[in-house]
Amino acid sequence: MTQLVSQHPGGHPTIDGLTLTRYDDDRLREECGVFGIFDHPDAAAITALGLHALQHRGQEASGIVSYDGRNFHSERRMGLVGDNFSKADVLARLRGRMAIGHNRYSTTGDPLIRNVQPLFCDIDTGGFAVAHNGNLTNALTLRRELISSGAICQSTSDTEVILHLLSRSKKRRVVERFVDAIRQVEGSYALVCLTDDMMIGARDPVGIRPLVLGRLDNSYVLASETCALDMVGAEFIREIENGEVVVITDSGLESHRPFPRRPARPCIFEYIYFSRPDSIVGGQTVYQIRKQMGFELAREAPADVDVIVPIPDSGVPAAIGFSQQSGIPFELGIIRNHYVGRTFIEPEQRIRQLGVKLKHSANASVIRGNRVLLVDDSVVRGTTSKKIVQLIRDAGAVEVHLRISSPPITHPDFYGIDTPRKKDLLAANMTLEEMREFMGADSLAFLSVDGIYRSIGLEARDNRAPQFTDHCFTGDYPTELTDQNGDGVPRQLSLLAEVG
Ligand code: AMP
């Protein structure tokens, strides 16, 4: 789910006297998490627990919609799940045996409650709520068409486009309307929807964003990741397949295949950064794969050092793998303060830099006098690495080397990771040597693209039929990018101009 128009705190760009808000702000955003349960007496409370397990996918806001057989109930709040949905009064208002929920990524500017999901609408087939993880790459184009034909948009989220398309569909049954709607959108989506008698789950034709199916007693559960099933004690059944629509009703589960079959291309970043290490993705535990990335990295780019130190928390599994493969001791040379938000929640570069300092401290006892190898999972702008290399030098390291357990990110993302514009991606603008110098490291190396594939158990990337969505490293986008030009700037920006 992406915000098509957002308030910009540092002053808005203007065109022809109109103040513009920007589609693709140049700051990183988290992904989103979705969850749903059908036919359970504690539907809302279980949804809140599921969202809590998925909190790493988005900390800005969350929401739950339930249905009690007569009415839909919706509670949408800014902030963390635990702060909003652990209270008995809120959960008591979310009556009913079916519920869906959503965690929203962090974003910038004035966060708007109207963009917090699940989004709900009343159409002539009844109420319909939707929770979306992903990003539609033709939402601006569709929105322009919808607005010019009279649609009144309530939010600035791309997800709302799906509701408009659903409402306008000429099909009779709600599932047919839903399929009609998703056939018109491009990009990535894992959707969990609720009507008065069904829960629907859907994944885009190549399955970029994850969605799993589970069972708790006699109830079906849908969730972004298996860690949410574990949290609520649900048994994992299977992943929803790419291009699959599952419809869960009192009669059970029906699976539909409304798209021509295509090979799946799930997002490789789920393995690298997004998914929780204990989640199982594509049949493999994310933690083991991250460790394997460290193994591969140690083979591809060994280093003559005294200690391996992870940049916590995201670098920990790969650093363990690197240490086990190289035989060099693993030490917790950086202590992370868990009581500050993720770096990317901070809106301004100035504050973000401060945020890195707030977040990480050097454990000088294992650093001083040593040649240190730092391991992190990825470099986006290079802010984290630069700060931490300095932190480790200041703590008395005699050498500081850096190893990254994924390839250089050279291309922007439009499918929900929302890595910034190409101009802000360090590896899109610098050579390896320039990056090393910028970070102030004694050596720098990234895992190769084939190294990532090997870590996932494949021999190498199949360049004719890539097995993953890996455009961040390769520029190979698996869908149309109708709204974007090469630098992530939407072409229809002026249509969404807002008078300042
Ligand atoms: P940067 O400081 O901009 O180079 O960002 C790199 C750090 O951000 C690494 O420690 C990653 O674990 C983390 N990271 C990578 N991708 C994302 C993302 N899309 N959202 C938030 N954090 C990320």
PDB file of N, CA, C and O in Angstrom, residues 369-407:
ATOM      1  N   GLY A 369      41.685  -2.327  19.593  1.00  0.00           N
ATOM      2  CA  GLY A 369      42.916  -3.016  19.189  1.00  0.00           C
ATOM      3  C   GLY A 369      42.704  -4.116  18.153  1.00  0.00           C
ATOM      4  O   GLY A 369      43.658  -4.766  17.740  1.00  0.00           O
ATOM      5  N   ASN A 370      41.459  -4.320  17.735  1.00  0.00           N
ATOM      6  CA  ASN A 370      41.166  -5.425  16.817  1.00  0.00           C
ATOM      7  C   ASN A 370      40.923  -4.963  15.383  1.00  0.00           C
ATOM      8  O   ASN A 370      40.497  -3.839  15.139  1.00  0.00           O
ATOM      9  N   ARG A 371      41.169  -5.920  14.454  1.00  0.00           N
ATOM     10  CA  ARG A 371      40.747  -5.727  13.067  1.00  0.00           C
ATOM     11  C   ARG A 371      39.319  -6.266  12.992  1.00  0.00           C
ATOM     12  O   ARG A 371      39.089  -7.456  13.243  1.00  0.00           O
ATOM     13  N   VAL A 372      38.389  -5.368  12.682  1.00  0.00           N
ATOM     14  CA  VAL A 372      36.966  -5.717  12.810  1.00  0.00           C
ATOM     15  C   VAL A 372      36.332  -5.857  11.428  1.00  0.00           C
ATOM     16  O   VAL A 372      36.554  -5.025  10.547  1.00  0.00           O
ATOM     17  N   LEU A 373      35.540  -6.912  11.264  1.00  0.00           N
ATOM     18  CA  LEU A 373      34.743  -7.048  10.046  1.00  0.00           C
ATOM     19  C   LEU A 373      33.269  -6.847  10.406  1.00  0.00           C
ATOM     20  O   LEU A 373      32.707  -7.620  11.193  1.00  0.00           O
ATOM     21  N   LEU A 374      32.675  -5.801   9.864  1.00  0.00           N
ATOM     22  CA  LEU A 374      31.261  -5.523  10.105  1.00  0.00           C
ATOM     23  C   LEU A 374      30.426  -6.213   9.025  1.00  0.00           C
ATOM     24  O   LEU A 374      30.816  -6.215   7.850  1.00  0.00           O
ATOM     25  N   VAL A 375      29.283  -6.769   9.428  1.00  0.00           N
ATOM     26  CA  VAL A 375      28.387  -7.402   8.449  1.00  0.00           C
ATOM     27  C   VAL A 375      27.004  -6.779   8.571  1.00  0.00           C
ATOM     28  O   VAL A 375      26.442  -6.705   9.663  1.00  0.00           O
ATOM     29  N   ASP A 376      26.472  -6.322   7.438  1.00  0.00           N
ATOM     30  CA  ASP A 376      25.071  -5.868   7.408  1.00  0.00           C
ATOM     31  C   ASP A 376      24.373  -6.520   6.229  1.00  0.00           C
ATOM     32  O   ASP A 376      25.018  -7.053   5.328  1.00  0.00           O
ATOM     33  N   ASP A 377      23.036  -6.453   6.233  1.00  0.00           N
ATOM     34  CA  ASP A 377      22.284  -7.152   5.190  1.00  0.00           C
ATOM     35  C   ASP A 377      22.179  -6.355   3.894  1.00  0.00           C
ATOM     36  O   ASP A 377      22.029  -6.916   2.838  1.00  0.00           O
ATOM     37  N   SER A 378      22.199  -5.023   3.982  1.00  0.00           N
ATOM     38  CA  SER A 378      22.034  -4.242   2.753  1.00  0.00           C
ATOM     39  C   SER A 378      22.515  -2.817   2.966  1.00  0.00           C
ATOM     40  O   SER A 378      22.584  -2.329   4.097  1.00  0.00           O
ATOM     41  N   VAL A 379      22.843  -2.187   1.848  1.00  0.00           N
ATOM     42  CA  VAL A 379      23.174  -0.766   1.862  1.00  0.00           C
ATOM     43  C   VAL A 379      22.177  -0.082   0.938  1.00  0.00           C
ATOM     44  O   VAL A 379      21.989  -0.514  -0.198  1.00  0.00           O
ATOM     45  N   VAL A 380      21.514   0.933   1.440  1.00  0.00           N
ATOM     46  CA  VAL A 380      20.583   1.675   0.600  1.00  0.00           C
ATOM     47  C   VAL A 380      21.226   3.038   0.297  1.00  0.00           C
ATOM     48  O   VAL A 380      21.804   3.249  -0.758  1.00  0.00           O
ATOM     49  N   ARG A 381      21.167   3.940   1.241  1.00  0.00           N
ATOM     50  CA  ARG A 381      21.830   5.238   1.031  1.00  0.00           C
ATOM     51  C   ARG A 381      23.263   5.251   1.561  1.00  0.00           C
ATOM     52  O   ARG A 381      24.006   6.172   1.323  1.00  0.00           O
ATOM     53  N   GLY A 382      23.570   4.277   2.399  1.00  0.00           N
ATOM     54  CA  GLY A 382      24.904   4.222   2.986  1.00  0.00           C
ATOM     55  C   GLY A 382      24.986   4.949   4.318  1.00  0.00           C
ATOM     56  O   GLY A 382      26.049   4.977   4.954  1.00  0.00           O
ATOM     57  N   THR A 383      23.880   5.512   4.776  1.00  0.00           N
ATOM     58  CA  THR A 383      23.886   6.290   6.026  1.00  0.00           C
ATOM     59  C   THR A 383      24.315   5.429   7.215  1.00  0.00           C
ATOM     60  O   THR A 383      25.184   5.820   7.997  1.00  0.00           O
ATOM     61  N   THR A 384      23.710   4.252   7.326  1.00  0.00           N
ATOM     62  CA  THR A 384      23.985   3.379   8.472  1.00  0.00           C
ATOM     63  C   THR A 384      25.444   2.946   8.463  1.00  0.00           C
ATOM     64  O   THR A 384      26.148   3.070   9.477  1.00  0.00           O
ATOM     65  N   SER A 385      25.907   2.459   7.313  1.00  0.00           N
ATOM     66  CA  SER A 385      27.274   1.927   7.244  1.00  0.00           C
ATOM     67  C   SER A 385      28.297   3.012   7.573  1.00  0.00           C
ATOM     68  O   SER A 385      29.238   2.775   8.332  1.00  0.00           O
ATOM     69  N   LYS A 386      28.112   4.191   7.008  1.00  0.00           N
ATOM     70  CA  LYS A 386      29.082   5.277   7.231  1.00  0.00           C
ATOM     71  C   LYS A 386      29.190   5.606   8.721  1.00  0.00           C
ATOM     72  O   LYS A 386      30.274   5.691   9.289  1.00  0.00           O
ATOM     73  N   LYS A 387      28.043   5.738   9.356  1.00  0.00           N
ATOM     74  CA  LYS A 387      28.021   6.075  10.789  1.00  0.00           C
ATOM     75  C   LYS A 387      28.693   4.979  11.608  1.00  0.00           C
ATOM     76  O   LYS A 387      29.427   5.258  12.557  1.00  0.00           O
ATOM     77  N   ILE A 388      28.383   3.736  11.246  1.00  0.00           N
ATOM     78  CA  ILE A 388      28.863   2.642  12.097  1.00  0.00           C
ATOM     79  C   ILE A 388      30.350   2.396  11.900  1.00  0.00           C
ATOM     80  O   ILE A 388      31.066   2.100  12.866  1.00  0.00           O
ATOM     81  N   VAL A 389      30.842   2.570  10.695  1.00  0.00           N
ATOM     82  CA  VAL A 389      32.287   2.431  10.489  1.00  0.00           C
ATOM     83  C   VAL A 389      33.007   3.441  11.397  1.00  0.00           C
ATOM     84  O   VAL A 389      33.971   3.108  12.104  1.00  0.00           O
ATOM     85  N   GLN A 390      32.511   4.653  11.441  1.00  0.00           N
ATOM     86  CA  GLN A 390      33.124   5.690  12.283  1.00  0.00           C
ATOM     87  C   GLN A 390      33.030   5.327  13.763  1.00  0.00           C
ATOM     88  O   GLN A 390      33.980   5.480  14.533  1.00  0.00           O
ATOM     89  N   LEU A 391      31.833   4.829  14.141  1.00  0.00           N
ATOM     90  CA  LEU A 391      31.597   4.425  15.537  1.00  0.00           C
ATOM     91  C   LEU A 391      32.633   3.383  15.976  1.00  0.00           C
ATOM     92  O   LEU A 391      33.184   3.442  17.084  1.00  0.00           O
ATOM     93  N   ILE A 392      32.898   2.440  15.083  1.00  0.00           N
ATOM     94  CA  ILE A 392      33.815   1.338  15.415  1.00  0.00           C
ATOM     95  C   ILE A 392      35.272   1.834  15.441  1.00  0.00           C
ATOM     96  O   ILE A 392      36.065   1.426  16.279  1.00  0.00           O
ATOM     97  N   ARG A 393      35.585   2.745  14.520  1.00  0.00           N
ATOM     98  CA  ARG A 393      36.941   3.343  14.565  1.00  0.00           C
ATOM     99  C   ARG A 393      37.133   4.105  15.877  1.00  0.00           C
ATOM    100  O   ARG A 393      38.152   3.973  16.546  1.00  0.00           O
ATOM    101  N   ASP A 394      36.111   4.889  16.230  1.00  0.00           N
ATOM    102  CA  ASP A 394      36.201   5.686  17.459  1.00  0.00           C
ATOM    103  C   ASP A 394      36.352   4.785  18.685  1.00  0.00           C
ATOM    104  O   ASP A 394      36.901   5.206  19.705  1.00  0.00           O
ATOM    105  N   ALA A 395      35.854   3.567  18.582  1.00  0.00           N
ATOM    106  CA  ALA A 395      35.948   2.644  19.725  1.00  0.00           C
ATOM    107  C   ALA A 395      37.295   1.930  19.769  1.00  0.00           C
ATOM    108  O   ALA A 395      37.499   1.045  20.599  1.00  0.00           O
ATOM    109  N   GLY A 396      38.192   2.269  18.820  1.00  0.00           N
ATOM    110  CA  GLY A 396      39.555   1.753  18.922  1.00  0.00           C
ATOM    111  C   GLY A 396      39.914   0.611  17.985  1.00  0.00           C
ATOM    112  O   GLY A 396      40.952  -0.042  18.183  1.00  0.00           O
ATOM    113  N   ALA A 397      39.090   0.371  16.964  1.00  0.00           N
ATOM    114  CA  ALA A 397      39.449  -0.689  16.003  1.00  0.00           C
ATOM    115  C   ALA A 397      40.678  -0.248  15.216  1.00  0.00           C
ATOM    116  O   ALA A 397      40.813   0.926  14.873  1.00  0.00           O
ATOM    117  N   VAL A 398      41.554  -1.211  14.892  1.00  0.00           N
ATOM    118  CA  VAL A 398      42.733  -0.835  14.100  1.00  0.00           C
ATOM    119  C   VAL A 398      42.424  -0.894  12.598  1.00  0.00           C
ATOM    120  O   VAL A 398      43.019  -0.191  11.806  1.00  0.00           O
ATOM    121  N   GLU A 399      41.481  -1.747  12.241  1.00  0.00           N
ATOM    122  CA  GLU A 399      40.986  -1.774  10.850  1.00  0.00           C
ATOM    123  C   GLU A 399      39.486  -2.024  10.904  1.00  0.00           C
ATOM    124  O   GLU A 399      39.016  -2.744  11.785  1.00  0.00           O
ATOM    125  N   VAL A 400      38.763  -1.442   9.955  1.00  0.00           N
ATOM    126  CA  VAL A 400      37.308  -1.701   9.886  1.00  0.00           C
ATOM    127  C   VAL A 400      36.959  -2.101   8.456  1.00  0.00           C
ATOM    128  O   VAL A 400      37.098  -1.316   7.515  1.00  0.00           O
ATOM    129  N   HIS A 401      36.523  -3.336   8.303  1.00  0.00           N
ATOM    130  CA  HIS A 401      36.125  -3.858   6.990  1.00  0.00           C
ATOM    131  C   HIS A 401      34.606  -4.047   7.002  1.00  0.00           C
ATOM    132  O   HIS A 401      34.025  -4.303   8.057  1.00  0.00           O
ATOM    133  N   LEU A 402      34.017  -3.954   5.806  1.00  0.00           N
ATOM    134  CA  LEU A 402      32.555  -4.066   5.740  1.00  0.00           C
ATOM    135  C   LEU A 402      32.173  -5.100   4.689  1.00  0.00           C
ATOM    136  O   LEU A 402      32.712  -5.090   3.572  1.00  0.00           O
ATOM    137  N   ARG A 403      31.261  -5.985   5.073  1.00  0.00           N
ATOM    138  CA  ARG A 403      30.731  -6.975   4.128  1.00  0.00           C
ATOM    139  C   ARG A 403      29.206  -6.885   4.165  1.00  0.00           C
ATOM    140  O   ARG A 403      28.616  -6.834   5.258  1.00  0.00           O
ATOM    141  N   ILE A 404      28.617  -6.879   2.971  1.00  0.00           N
ATOM    142  CA  ILE A 404      27.157  -6.733   2.859  1.00  0.00           C
ATOM    143  C   ILE A 404      26.598  -8.020   2.259  1.00  0.00           C
ATOM    144  O   ILE A 404      27.033  -8.442   1.179  1.00  0.00           O
ATOM    145  N   SER A 405      25.604  -8.616   2.940  1.00  0.00           N
ATOM    146  CA  SER A 405      25.135  -9.934   2.525  1.00  0.00           C
ATOM    147  C   SER A 405      24.049  -9.869   1.455  1.00  0.00           C
ATOM    148  O   SER A 405      23.175 -10.732   1.382  1.00  0.00           O
ATOM    149  N   SER A 406      24.084  -8.839   0.630  1.00  0.00           N
ATOM    150  CA  SER A 406      23.236  -8.774  -0.572  1.00  0.00           C
ATOM    151  C   SER A 406      23.986  -7.929  -1.593  1.00  0.00           C
ATOM    152  O   SER A 406      24.933  -7.224  -1.225  1.00  0.00           O
ATOM    153  N   PRO A 407      23.569  -7.962  -2.846  1.00  0.00           N
ATOM    154  CA  PRO A 407      24.288  -7.186  -3.867  1.00  0.00           C
ATOM    155  C   PRO A 407      24.003  -5.683  -3.755  1.00  0.00           C
ATOM    156  O   PRO A 407      23.061  -5.267  -3.054  1.00  0.00           O
TER     157      PRO A 407
END
